[in-house]
Tab-separated table of C-alpha atoms in Angstrom:
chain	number	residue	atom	x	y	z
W	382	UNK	CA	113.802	88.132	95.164
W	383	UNK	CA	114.608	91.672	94.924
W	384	UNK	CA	111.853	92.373	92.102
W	385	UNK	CA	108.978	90.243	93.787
W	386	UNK	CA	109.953	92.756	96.896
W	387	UNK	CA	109.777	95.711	94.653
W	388	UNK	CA	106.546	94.630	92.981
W	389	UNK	CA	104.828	93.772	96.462
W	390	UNK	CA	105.962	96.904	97.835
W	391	UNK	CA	104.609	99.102	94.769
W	392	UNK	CA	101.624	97.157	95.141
W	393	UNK	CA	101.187	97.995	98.824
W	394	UNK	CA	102.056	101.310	98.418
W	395	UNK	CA	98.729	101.834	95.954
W	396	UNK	CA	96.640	99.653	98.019
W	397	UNK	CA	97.204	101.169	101.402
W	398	UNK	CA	96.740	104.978	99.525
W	399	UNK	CA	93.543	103.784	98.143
W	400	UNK	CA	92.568	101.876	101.402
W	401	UNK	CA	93.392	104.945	103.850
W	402	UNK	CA	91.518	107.558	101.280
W	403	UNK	CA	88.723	106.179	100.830
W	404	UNK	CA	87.975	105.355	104.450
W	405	UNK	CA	88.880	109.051	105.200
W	406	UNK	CA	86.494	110.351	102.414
W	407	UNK	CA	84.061	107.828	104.536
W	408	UNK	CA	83.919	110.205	107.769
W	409	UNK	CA	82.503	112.673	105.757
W	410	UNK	CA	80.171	110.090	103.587
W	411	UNK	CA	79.380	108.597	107.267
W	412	UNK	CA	79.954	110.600	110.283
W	413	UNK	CA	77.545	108.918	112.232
W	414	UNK	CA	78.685	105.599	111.966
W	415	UNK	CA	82.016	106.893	113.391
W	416	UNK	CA	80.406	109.030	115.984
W	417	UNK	CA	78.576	105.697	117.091
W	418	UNK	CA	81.682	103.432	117.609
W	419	UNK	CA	83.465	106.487	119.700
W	420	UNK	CA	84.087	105.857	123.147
W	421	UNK	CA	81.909	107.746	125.662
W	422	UNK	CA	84.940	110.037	127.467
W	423	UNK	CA	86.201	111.218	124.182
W	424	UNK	CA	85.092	115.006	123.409
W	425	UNK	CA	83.716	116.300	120.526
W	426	UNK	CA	82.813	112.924	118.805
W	427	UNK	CA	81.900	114.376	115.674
W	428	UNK	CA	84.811	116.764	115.576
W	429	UNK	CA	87.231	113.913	116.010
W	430	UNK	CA	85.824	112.059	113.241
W	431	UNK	CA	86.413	114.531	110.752
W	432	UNK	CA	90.120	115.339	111.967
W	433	UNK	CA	90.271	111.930	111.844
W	434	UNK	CA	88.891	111.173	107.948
W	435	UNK	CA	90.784	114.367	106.912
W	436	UNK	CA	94.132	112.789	108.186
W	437	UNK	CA	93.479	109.609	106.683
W	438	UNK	CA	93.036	111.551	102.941
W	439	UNK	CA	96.103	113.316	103.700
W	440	UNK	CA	98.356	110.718	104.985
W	441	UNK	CA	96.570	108.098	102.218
W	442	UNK	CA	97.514	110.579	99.322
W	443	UNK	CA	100.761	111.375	101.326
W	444	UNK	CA	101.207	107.857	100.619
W	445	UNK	CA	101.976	108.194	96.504
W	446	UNK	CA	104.704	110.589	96.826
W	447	UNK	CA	108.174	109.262	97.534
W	448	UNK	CA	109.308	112.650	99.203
W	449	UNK	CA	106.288	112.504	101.605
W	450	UNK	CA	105.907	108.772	101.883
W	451	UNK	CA	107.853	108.077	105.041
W	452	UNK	CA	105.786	111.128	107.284
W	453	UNK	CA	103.048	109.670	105.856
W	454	UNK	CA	103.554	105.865	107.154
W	455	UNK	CA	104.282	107.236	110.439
W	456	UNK	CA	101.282	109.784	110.304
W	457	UNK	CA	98.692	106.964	109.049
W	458	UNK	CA	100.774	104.362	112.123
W	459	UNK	CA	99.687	107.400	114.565
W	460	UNK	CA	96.295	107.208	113.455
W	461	UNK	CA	95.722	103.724	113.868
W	462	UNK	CA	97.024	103.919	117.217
W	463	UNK	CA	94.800	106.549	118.128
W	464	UNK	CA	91.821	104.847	116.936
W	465	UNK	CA	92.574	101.648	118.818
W	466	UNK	CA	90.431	102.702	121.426
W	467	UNK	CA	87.473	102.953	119.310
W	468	UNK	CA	88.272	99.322	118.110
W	469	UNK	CA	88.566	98.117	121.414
W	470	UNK	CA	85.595	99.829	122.690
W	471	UNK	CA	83.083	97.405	119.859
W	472	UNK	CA	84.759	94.786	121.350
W	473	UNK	CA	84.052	95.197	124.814
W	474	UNK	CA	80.663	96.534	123.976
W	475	UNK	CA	79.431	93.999	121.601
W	476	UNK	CA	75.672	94.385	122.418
W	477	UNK	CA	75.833	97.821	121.281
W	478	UNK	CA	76.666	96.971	117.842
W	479	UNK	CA	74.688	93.838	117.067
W	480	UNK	CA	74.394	94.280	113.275
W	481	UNK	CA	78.454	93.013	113.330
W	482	UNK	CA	79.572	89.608	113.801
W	483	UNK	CA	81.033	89.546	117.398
W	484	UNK	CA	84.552	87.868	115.847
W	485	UNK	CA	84.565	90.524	113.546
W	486	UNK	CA	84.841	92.694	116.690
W	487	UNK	CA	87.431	91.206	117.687
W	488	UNK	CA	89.346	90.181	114.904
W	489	UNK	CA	89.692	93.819	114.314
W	490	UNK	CA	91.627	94.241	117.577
W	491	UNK	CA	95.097	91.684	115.828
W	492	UNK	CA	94.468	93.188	112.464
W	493	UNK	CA	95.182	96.845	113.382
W	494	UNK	CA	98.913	95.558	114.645
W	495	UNK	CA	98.961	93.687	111.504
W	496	UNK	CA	97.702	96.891	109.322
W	497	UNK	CA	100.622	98.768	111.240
W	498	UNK	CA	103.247	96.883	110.465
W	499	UNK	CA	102.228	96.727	106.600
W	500	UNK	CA	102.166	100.233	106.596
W	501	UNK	CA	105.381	99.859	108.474
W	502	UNK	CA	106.529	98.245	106.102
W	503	UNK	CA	105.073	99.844	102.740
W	504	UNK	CA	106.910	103.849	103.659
W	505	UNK	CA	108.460	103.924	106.938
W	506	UNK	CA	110.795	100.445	106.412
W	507	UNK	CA	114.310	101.022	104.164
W	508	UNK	CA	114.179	97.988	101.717
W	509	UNK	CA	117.560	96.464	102.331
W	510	UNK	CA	120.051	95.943	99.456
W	511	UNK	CA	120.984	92.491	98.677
W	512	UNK	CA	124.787	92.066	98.465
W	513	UNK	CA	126.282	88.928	97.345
């Protein structure tokens, strides 16, 4: 049980560095899709987005290395609480982005807790040691 945990856990760790890169090296690819889903009393829109993407490629490559892995987690969790808002604000204004599914709106609001608590999980979580 102890290797299967090991093994998932290695394989989290590259998927979640890969995952949170890329989608930071996608604020710069596409600010304006990011710009768009911001919620109106937020400043600086575009500003935010690239803070944003460049903490994502930080934390994401932050990720790989076992010293930095744990500020990291927590640094990626902080992110995805911060851009809850924008989540929720699709939701609630569906009409605005009519080229997405309206579930898909909303499914996103239950899959950020459940993307927190795999990154959780993946660096900020001690794996426990099995005694017998």
């Amino acid at each position: 049980m102890k290797n299967l945990a090991s093994v998932a856990r290695k394989f989290s760790i590259l998927m979640i560095g890969v995952l949170f890169v890329l989608a930071g090296v996608n604020h710069f690819v596409q600010p304006a899709f990011y710009t768009r889903i911001m919620p109106p009393y937020l400043p600086a829109h575009l500003t935010l987005v690239y803070v944003s993407g460049f903490f994502e490629i930080l934390a994401g490559l932050g990720i790989f290395a076992r010293q930095m892995r744990r500020a990291a987690g927590w640094g990626l969790i902080a992110l995805l609480v911060a851009v809850f808002p924008a989540n929720l604000h699709m939701a609630l204004n569906a009409d605005q982005f009519a080229s997405l599914p309206f579930w898909a709106l909303v499914a996103r609001l239950p899959l950020q807790f459940a993307l927190i608590a795999w990154v959780w999980w993946t660096a900020c979580s001690r794996p426990r040691t099995i005694t017998r």
